[in-house]
CSV table of C-alpha atoms and ligand atoms in Angstrom, one decimal:
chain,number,residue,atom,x,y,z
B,15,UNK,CA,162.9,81.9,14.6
B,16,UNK,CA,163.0,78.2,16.2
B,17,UNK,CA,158.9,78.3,17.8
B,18,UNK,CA,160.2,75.5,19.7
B,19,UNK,CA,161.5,77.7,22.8
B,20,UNK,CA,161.9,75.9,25.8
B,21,UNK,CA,161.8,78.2,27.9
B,22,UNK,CA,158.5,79.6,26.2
B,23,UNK,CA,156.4,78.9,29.5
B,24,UNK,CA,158.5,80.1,32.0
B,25,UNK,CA,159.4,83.9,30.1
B,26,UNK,CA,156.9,86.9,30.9
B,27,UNK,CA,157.3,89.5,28.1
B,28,UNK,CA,154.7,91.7,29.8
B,29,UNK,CA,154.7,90.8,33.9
B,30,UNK,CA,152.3,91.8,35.2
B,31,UNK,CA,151.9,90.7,39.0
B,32,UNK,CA,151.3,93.3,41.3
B,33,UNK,CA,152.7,94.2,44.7
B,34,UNK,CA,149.5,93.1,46.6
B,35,UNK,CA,149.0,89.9,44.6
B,36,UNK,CA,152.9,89.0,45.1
B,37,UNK,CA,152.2,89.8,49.1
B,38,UNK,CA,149.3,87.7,49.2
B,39,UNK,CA,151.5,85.0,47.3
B,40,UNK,CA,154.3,85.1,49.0
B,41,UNK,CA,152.4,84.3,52.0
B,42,UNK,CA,154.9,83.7,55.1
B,43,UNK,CA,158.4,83.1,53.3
B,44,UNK,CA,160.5,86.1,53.7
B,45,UNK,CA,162.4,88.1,50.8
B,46,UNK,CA,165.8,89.7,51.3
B,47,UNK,CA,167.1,92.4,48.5
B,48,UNK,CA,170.9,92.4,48.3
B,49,UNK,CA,173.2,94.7,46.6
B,50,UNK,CA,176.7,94.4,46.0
B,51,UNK,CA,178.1,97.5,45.9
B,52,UNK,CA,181.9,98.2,45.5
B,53,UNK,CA,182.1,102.1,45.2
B,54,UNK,CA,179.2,103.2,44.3
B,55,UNK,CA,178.5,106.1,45.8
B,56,UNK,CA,176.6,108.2,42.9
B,57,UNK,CA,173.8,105.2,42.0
B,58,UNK,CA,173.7,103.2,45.0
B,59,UNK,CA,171.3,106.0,46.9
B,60,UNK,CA,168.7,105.7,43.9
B,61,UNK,CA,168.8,101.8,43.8
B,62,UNK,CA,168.4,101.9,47.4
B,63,UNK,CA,165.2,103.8,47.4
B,64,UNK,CA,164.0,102.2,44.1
B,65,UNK,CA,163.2,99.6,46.5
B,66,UNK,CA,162.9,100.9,49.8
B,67,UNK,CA,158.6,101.8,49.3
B,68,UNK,CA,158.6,97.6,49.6
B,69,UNK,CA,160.8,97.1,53.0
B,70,UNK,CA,158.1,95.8,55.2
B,71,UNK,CA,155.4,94.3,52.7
B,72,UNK,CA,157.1,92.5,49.7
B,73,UNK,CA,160.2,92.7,50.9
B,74,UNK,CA,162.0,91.7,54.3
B,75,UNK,CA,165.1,93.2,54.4
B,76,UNK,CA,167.6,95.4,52.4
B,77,UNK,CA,170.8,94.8,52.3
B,78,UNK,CA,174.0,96.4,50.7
B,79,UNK,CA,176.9,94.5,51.2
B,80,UNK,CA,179.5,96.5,51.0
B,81,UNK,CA,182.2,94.9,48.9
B,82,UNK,CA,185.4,97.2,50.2
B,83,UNK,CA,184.5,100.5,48.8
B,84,UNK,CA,187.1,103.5,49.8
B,85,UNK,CA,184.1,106.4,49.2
B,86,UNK,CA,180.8,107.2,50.7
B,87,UNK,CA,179.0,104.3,49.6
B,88,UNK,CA,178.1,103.1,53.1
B,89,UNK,CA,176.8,106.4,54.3
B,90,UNK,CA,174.6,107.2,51.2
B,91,UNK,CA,173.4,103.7,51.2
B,92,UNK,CA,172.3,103.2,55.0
B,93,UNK,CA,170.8,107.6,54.5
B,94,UNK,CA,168.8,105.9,51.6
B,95,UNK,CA,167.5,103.1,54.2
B,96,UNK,CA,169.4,100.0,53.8
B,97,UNK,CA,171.3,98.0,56.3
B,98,UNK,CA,174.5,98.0,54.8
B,99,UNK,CA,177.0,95.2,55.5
B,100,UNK,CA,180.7,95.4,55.4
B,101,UNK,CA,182.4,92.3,53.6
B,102,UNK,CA,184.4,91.1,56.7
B,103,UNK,CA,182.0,91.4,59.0
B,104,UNK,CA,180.1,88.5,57.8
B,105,UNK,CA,181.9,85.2,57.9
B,106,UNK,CA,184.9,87.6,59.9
B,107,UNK,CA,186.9,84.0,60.7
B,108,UNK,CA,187.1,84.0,56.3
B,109,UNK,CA,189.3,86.7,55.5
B,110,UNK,CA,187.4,88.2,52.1
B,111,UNK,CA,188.7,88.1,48.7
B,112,UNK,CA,188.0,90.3,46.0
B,113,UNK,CA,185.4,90.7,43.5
B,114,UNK,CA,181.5,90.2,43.0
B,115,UNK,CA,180.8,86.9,43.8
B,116,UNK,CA,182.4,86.9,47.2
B,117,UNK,CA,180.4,89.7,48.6
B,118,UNK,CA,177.2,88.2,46.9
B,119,UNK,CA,178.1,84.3,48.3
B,120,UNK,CA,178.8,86.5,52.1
B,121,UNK,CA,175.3,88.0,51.6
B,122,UNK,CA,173.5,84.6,52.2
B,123,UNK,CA,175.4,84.9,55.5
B,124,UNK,CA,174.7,88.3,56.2
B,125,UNK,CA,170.6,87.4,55.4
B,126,UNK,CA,167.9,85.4,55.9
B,127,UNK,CA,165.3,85.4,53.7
B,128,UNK,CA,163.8,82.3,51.4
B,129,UNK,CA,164.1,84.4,48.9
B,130,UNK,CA,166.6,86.6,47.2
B,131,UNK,CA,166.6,89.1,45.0
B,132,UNK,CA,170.1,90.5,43.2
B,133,UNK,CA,170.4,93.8,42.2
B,134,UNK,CA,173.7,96.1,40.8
B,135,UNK,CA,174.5,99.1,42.8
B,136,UNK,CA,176.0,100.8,39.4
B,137,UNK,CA,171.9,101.2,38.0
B,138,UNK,CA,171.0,104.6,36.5
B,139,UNK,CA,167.2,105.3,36.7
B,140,UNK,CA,166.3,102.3,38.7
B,141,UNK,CA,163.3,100.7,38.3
B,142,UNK,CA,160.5,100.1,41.0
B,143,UNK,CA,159.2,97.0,39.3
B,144,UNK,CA,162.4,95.5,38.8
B,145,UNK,CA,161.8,93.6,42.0
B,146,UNK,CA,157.9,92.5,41.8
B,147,UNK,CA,158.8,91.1,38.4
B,148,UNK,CA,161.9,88.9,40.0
B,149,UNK,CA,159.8,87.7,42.5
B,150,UNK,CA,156.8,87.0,40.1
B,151,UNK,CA,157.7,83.5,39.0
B,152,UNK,CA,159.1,82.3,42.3
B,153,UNK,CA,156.2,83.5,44.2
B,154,UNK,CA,153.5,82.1,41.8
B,155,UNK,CA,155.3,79.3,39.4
B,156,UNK,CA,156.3,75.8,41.3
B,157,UNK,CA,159.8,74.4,40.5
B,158,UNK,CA,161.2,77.7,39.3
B,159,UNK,CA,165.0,78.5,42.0
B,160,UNK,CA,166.6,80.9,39.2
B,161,UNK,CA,164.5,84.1,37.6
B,162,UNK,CA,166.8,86.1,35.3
B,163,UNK,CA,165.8,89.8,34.3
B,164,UNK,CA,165.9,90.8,30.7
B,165,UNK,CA,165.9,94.0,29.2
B,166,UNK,CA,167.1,96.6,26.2
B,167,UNK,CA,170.4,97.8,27.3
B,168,UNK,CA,171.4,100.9,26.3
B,169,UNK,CA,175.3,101.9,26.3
B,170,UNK,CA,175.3,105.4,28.0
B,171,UNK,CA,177.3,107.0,25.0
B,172,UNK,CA,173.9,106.4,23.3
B,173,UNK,CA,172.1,109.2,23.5
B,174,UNK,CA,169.4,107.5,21.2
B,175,UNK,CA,165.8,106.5,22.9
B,176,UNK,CA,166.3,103.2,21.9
B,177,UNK,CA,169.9,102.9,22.2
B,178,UNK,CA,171.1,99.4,22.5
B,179,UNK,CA,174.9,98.2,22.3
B,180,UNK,CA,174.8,97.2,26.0
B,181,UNK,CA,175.8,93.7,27.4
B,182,UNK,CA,179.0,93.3,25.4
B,183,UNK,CA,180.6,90.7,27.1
B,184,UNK,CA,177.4,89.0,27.2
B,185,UNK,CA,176.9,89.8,23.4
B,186,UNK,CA,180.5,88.8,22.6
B,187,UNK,CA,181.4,86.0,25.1
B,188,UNK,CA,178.7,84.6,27.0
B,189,UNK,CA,176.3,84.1,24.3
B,190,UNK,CA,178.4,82.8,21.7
B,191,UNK,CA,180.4,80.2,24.8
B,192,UNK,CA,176.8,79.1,25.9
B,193,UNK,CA,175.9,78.3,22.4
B,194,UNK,CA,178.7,76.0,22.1
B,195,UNK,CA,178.9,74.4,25.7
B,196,UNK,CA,175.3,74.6,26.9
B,197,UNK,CA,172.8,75.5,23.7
B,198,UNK,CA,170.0,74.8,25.7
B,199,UNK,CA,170.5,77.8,27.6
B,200,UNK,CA,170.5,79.6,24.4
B,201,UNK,CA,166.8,80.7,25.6
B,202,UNK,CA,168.4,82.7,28.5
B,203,UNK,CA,167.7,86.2,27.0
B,204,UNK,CA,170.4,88.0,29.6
B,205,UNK,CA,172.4,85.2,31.2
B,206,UNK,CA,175.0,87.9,33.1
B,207,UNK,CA,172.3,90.4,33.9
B,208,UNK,CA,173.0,91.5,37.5
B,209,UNK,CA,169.1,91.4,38.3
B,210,UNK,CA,168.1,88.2,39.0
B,211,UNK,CA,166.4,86.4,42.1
B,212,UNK,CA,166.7,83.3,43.3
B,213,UNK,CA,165.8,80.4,46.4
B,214,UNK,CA,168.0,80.1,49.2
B,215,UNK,CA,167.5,76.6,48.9
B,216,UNK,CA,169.0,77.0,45.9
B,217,UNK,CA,171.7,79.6,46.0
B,218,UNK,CA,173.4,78.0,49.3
B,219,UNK,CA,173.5,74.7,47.4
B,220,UNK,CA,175.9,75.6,45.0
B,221,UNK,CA,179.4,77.2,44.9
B,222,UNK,CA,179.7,81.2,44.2
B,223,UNK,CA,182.8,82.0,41.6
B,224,UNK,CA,184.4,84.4,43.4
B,225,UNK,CA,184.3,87.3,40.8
B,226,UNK,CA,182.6,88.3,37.8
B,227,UNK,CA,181.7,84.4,36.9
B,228,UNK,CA,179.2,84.7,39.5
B,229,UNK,CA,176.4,84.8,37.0
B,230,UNK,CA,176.9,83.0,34.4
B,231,UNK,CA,177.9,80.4,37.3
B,232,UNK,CA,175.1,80.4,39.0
B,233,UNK,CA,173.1,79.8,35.6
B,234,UNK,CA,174.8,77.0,34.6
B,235,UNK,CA,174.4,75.3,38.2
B,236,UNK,CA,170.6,75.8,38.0
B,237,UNK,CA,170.3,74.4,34.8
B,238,UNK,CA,172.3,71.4,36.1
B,239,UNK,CA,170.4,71.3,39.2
B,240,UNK,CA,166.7,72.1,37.5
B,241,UNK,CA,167.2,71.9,34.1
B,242,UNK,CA,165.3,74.8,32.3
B,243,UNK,CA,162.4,74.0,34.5
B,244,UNK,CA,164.1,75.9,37.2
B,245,UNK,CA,165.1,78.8,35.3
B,246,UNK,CA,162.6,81.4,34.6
B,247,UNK,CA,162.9,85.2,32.8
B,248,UNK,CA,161.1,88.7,32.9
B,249,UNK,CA,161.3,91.5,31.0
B,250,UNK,CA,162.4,94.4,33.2
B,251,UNK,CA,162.2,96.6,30.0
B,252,UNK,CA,165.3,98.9,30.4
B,253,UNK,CA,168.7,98.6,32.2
B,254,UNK,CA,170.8,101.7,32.4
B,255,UNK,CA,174.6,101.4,34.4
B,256,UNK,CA,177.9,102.5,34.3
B,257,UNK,CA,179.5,100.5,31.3
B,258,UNK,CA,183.2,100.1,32.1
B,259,UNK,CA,186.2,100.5,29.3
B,260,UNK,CA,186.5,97.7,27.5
B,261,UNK,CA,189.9,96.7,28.8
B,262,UNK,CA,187.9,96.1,32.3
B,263,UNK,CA,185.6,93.6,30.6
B,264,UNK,CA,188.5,91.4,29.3
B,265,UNK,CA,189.2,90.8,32.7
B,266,UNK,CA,185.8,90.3,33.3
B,267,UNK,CA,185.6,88.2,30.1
B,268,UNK,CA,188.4,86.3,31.2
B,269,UNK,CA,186.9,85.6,34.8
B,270,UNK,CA,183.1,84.3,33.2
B,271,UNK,CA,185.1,82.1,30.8
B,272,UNK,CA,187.3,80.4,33.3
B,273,UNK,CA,183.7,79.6,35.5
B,274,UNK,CA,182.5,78.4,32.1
B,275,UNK,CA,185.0,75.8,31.6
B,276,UNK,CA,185.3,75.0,34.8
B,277,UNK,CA,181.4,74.3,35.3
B,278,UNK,CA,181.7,72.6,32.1
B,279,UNK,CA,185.0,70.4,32.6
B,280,UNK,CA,186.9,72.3,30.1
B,281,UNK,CA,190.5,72.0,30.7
B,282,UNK,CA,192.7,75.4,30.8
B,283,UNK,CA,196.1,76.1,30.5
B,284,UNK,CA,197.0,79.3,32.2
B,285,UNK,CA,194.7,81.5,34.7
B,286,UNK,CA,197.1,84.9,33.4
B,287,UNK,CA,195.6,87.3,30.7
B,288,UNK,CA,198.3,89.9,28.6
B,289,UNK,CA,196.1,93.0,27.6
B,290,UNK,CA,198.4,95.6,26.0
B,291,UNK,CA,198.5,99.5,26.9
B,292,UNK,CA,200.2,102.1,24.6
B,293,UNK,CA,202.5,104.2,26.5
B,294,UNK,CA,204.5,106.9,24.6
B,295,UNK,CA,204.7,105.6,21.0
B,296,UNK,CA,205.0,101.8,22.6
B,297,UNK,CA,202.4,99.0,23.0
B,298,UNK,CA,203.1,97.3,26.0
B,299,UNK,CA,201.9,94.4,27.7
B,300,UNK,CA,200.1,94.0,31.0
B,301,UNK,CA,199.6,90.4,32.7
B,302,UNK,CA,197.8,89.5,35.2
B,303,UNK,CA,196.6,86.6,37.1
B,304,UNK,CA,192.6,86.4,36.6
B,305,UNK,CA,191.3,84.4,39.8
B,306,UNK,CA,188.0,82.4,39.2
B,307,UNK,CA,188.3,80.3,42.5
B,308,UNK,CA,185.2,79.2,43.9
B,309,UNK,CA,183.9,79.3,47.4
B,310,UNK,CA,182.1,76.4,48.6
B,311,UNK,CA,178.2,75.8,48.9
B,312,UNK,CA,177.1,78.4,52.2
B,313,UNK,CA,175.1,75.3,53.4
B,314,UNK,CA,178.7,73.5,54.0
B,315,UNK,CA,180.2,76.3,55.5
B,316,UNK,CA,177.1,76.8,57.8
B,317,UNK,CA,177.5,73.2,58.8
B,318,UNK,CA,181.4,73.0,59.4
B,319,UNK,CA,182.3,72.5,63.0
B,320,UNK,CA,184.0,75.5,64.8
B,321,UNK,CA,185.0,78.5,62.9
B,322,UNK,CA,185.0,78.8,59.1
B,323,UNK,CA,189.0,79.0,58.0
L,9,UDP,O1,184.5,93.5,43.3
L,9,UDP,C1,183.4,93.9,43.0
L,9,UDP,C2,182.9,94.2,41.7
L,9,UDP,C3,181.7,94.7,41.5
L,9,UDP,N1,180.8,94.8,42.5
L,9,UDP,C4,179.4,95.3,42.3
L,9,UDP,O2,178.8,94.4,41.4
L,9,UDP,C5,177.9,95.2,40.5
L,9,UDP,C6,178.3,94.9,39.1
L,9,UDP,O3,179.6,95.2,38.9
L,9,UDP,P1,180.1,96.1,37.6
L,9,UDP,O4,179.2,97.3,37.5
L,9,UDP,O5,181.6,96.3,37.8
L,9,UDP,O6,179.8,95.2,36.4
L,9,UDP,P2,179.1,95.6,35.0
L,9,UDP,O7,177.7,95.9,35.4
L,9,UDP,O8,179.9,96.8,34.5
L,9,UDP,O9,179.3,94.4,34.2
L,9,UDP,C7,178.0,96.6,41.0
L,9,UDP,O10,177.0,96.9,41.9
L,9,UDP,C8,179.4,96.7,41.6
L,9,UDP,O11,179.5,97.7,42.6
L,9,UDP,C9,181.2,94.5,43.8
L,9,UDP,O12,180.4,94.6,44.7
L,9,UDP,N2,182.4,94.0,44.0
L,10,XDX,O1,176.4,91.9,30.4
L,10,XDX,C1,177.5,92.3,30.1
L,10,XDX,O2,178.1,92.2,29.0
L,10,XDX,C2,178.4,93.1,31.1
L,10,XDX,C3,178.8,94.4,30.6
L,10,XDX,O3,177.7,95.2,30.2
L,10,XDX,P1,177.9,96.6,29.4
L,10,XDX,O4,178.6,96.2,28.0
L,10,XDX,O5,178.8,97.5,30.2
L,10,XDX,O6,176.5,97.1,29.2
L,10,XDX,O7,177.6,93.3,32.3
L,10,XDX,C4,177.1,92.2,33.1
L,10,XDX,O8,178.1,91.3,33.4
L,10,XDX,C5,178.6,91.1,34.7
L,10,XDX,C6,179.2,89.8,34.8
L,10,XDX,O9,178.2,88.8,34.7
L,10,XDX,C7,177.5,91.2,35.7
L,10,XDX,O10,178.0,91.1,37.1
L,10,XDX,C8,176.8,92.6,35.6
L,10,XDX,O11,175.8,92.7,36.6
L,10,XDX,C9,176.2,92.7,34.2
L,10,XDX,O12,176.0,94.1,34.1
């Protein structure tokens, strides 16, 4: 094991802040809890009330931005107690495009804390410390704009205690890609985990990729801002979701790796990805276009005269 971890300082194995020391720390900055939540209508009650015992002490506001869903996730998520936000109501002059990072790059819009803490809507047994242990390095480190959340992650098939098998794309893709294009972010433990928190100062600096690339985005541009000085990580211990079909993460694959290059100046040839489906006795192929456009940094588009086009 290389001892010489860089980001030895800034990774808590055991965090251990509690609510009224993070209160006390966080002093009179404000803390907004955003989830993205596209159709989530069986977790997204839980992960709302996973957090809801800290609306009004640690936490400011709590927000579900609402990213197009077409069942009850609105309704269970404002019963559970959050304010939930529809994608084109925030920015309404931008019509919204799909995927993850656009309704996560409308929630600086839609909020106003100087803090913000990420969390996925698709959680199974959610965690109550999974946001005191975000918030732990930016509320009592200096220089830290990025805390990722690490954990063991099961795959649900599991039925094993200490199932792992989890995080494939970040196993498979992101690990192995970061290696090669950024090694010193080789010390990130989780770089696509959906749990993260972050400053506003940082987040509206830099651009969103629209889609799954969100993460691994937003990583690299802290480390290019910070360097691994900004970055911090905490072990959230365990991190149960919905783990989609593995023709769903090629697309997602598809999406990190075109942020990848493009953060990294990469050159591509074609944004269209053939996956192949058997249909009778056939294999046939399916193409589509992945989109990994960007939106701009929110602190532009706050700035830009009249209404945002
Ligand atoms: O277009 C999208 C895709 C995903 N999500 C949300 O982003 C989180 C992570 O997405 P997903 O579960 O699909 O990714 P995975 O965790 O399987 O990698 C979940 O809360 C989704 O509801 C979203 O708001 N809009
Ligand atoms: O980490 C991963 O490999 C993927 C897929 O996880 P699983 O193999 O379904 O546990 O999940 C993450 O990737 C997405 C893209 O960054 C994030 O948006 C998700 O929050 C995160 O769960």
């Amino acid at each position: 094991m290389n001892d010489q971890r860089l980001l030895a300082d800034r990774t808590w194995q055991s965090p251990e802040w509690t609510v009224s020391q993070l209160v006390l720390a966080k002093g009179a900055r404000t803390v907004s809890v955003v989830l993205p939540a596209l159709d989530e209508e069986a977790t997204v009650g839980a992960v709302v009330a996973s957090v809801r015992p800290l609306l009004g002490t640690l936490v400011d506001e709590l927000v579900v931005l609402d990213s197009g869903s077409t069942d009850s996730t609105a309704r269970v998520a404002a019963e559970a107690g959050a304010r939930v936000v529809r994608r084109a109501d925030v920015l309404p002059d931008l019509p919204p495009l799909p995927g993850k990072g656009e309704v996560l790059w409308r929630s600086l819009a839609a909020t106003t804390g100087d803090l913000l803490v990420f969390l996925d809507s698709d959680l199974v047994d959610p965690d109550p410390a999974f946001v005191p242990a975000l918030l732990g390095p930016l509320l009592t480190a200096s220089g830290v704009h990025l805390v990722k959340g690490f954990y063991r992650r099961p795959l649900r098939v599991e039925s094993a205690e200490h199932g792992t098998g989890g995080g494939r794309v970040t196993e498979l893709l992101a690990r192995p890609v970061l290696a090669a294009l950024r090694p010193e972010l080789s010390e990130v433990i989780q770089p696509l985990g959906g749990e993260y928190a972050g400053t506003r100062a940082f987040l509206e600096s830099v651009p969103f990729a629209g889609g799954y690339g969100v993460e691994i985005g937003l990583l690299l541009d802290a480390h290019t801002a910070y360097g691994l000085d900004g970055i911090a990580q905490v072990n959230l211990g365990v991190r149960k979701h919905r783990n989609r079909s593995l023709q769903q993460l090629g697309v997602m694959a598809r999406q990190i790796l075109g942020t990848v290059f493009a953060r990294c100046g990469v050159p591509v040839a074609s944004d269209r990805l053939t996956q192949f489906v058997q249909v009778g006795g056939e294999w046939l192929p399916d193409t589509l276009t992945v989109p990994v456009a960007d939106r701009p940094p929110m602190r532009d588009v706050r700035t830009r005269p009249g209404p945002v086009r």
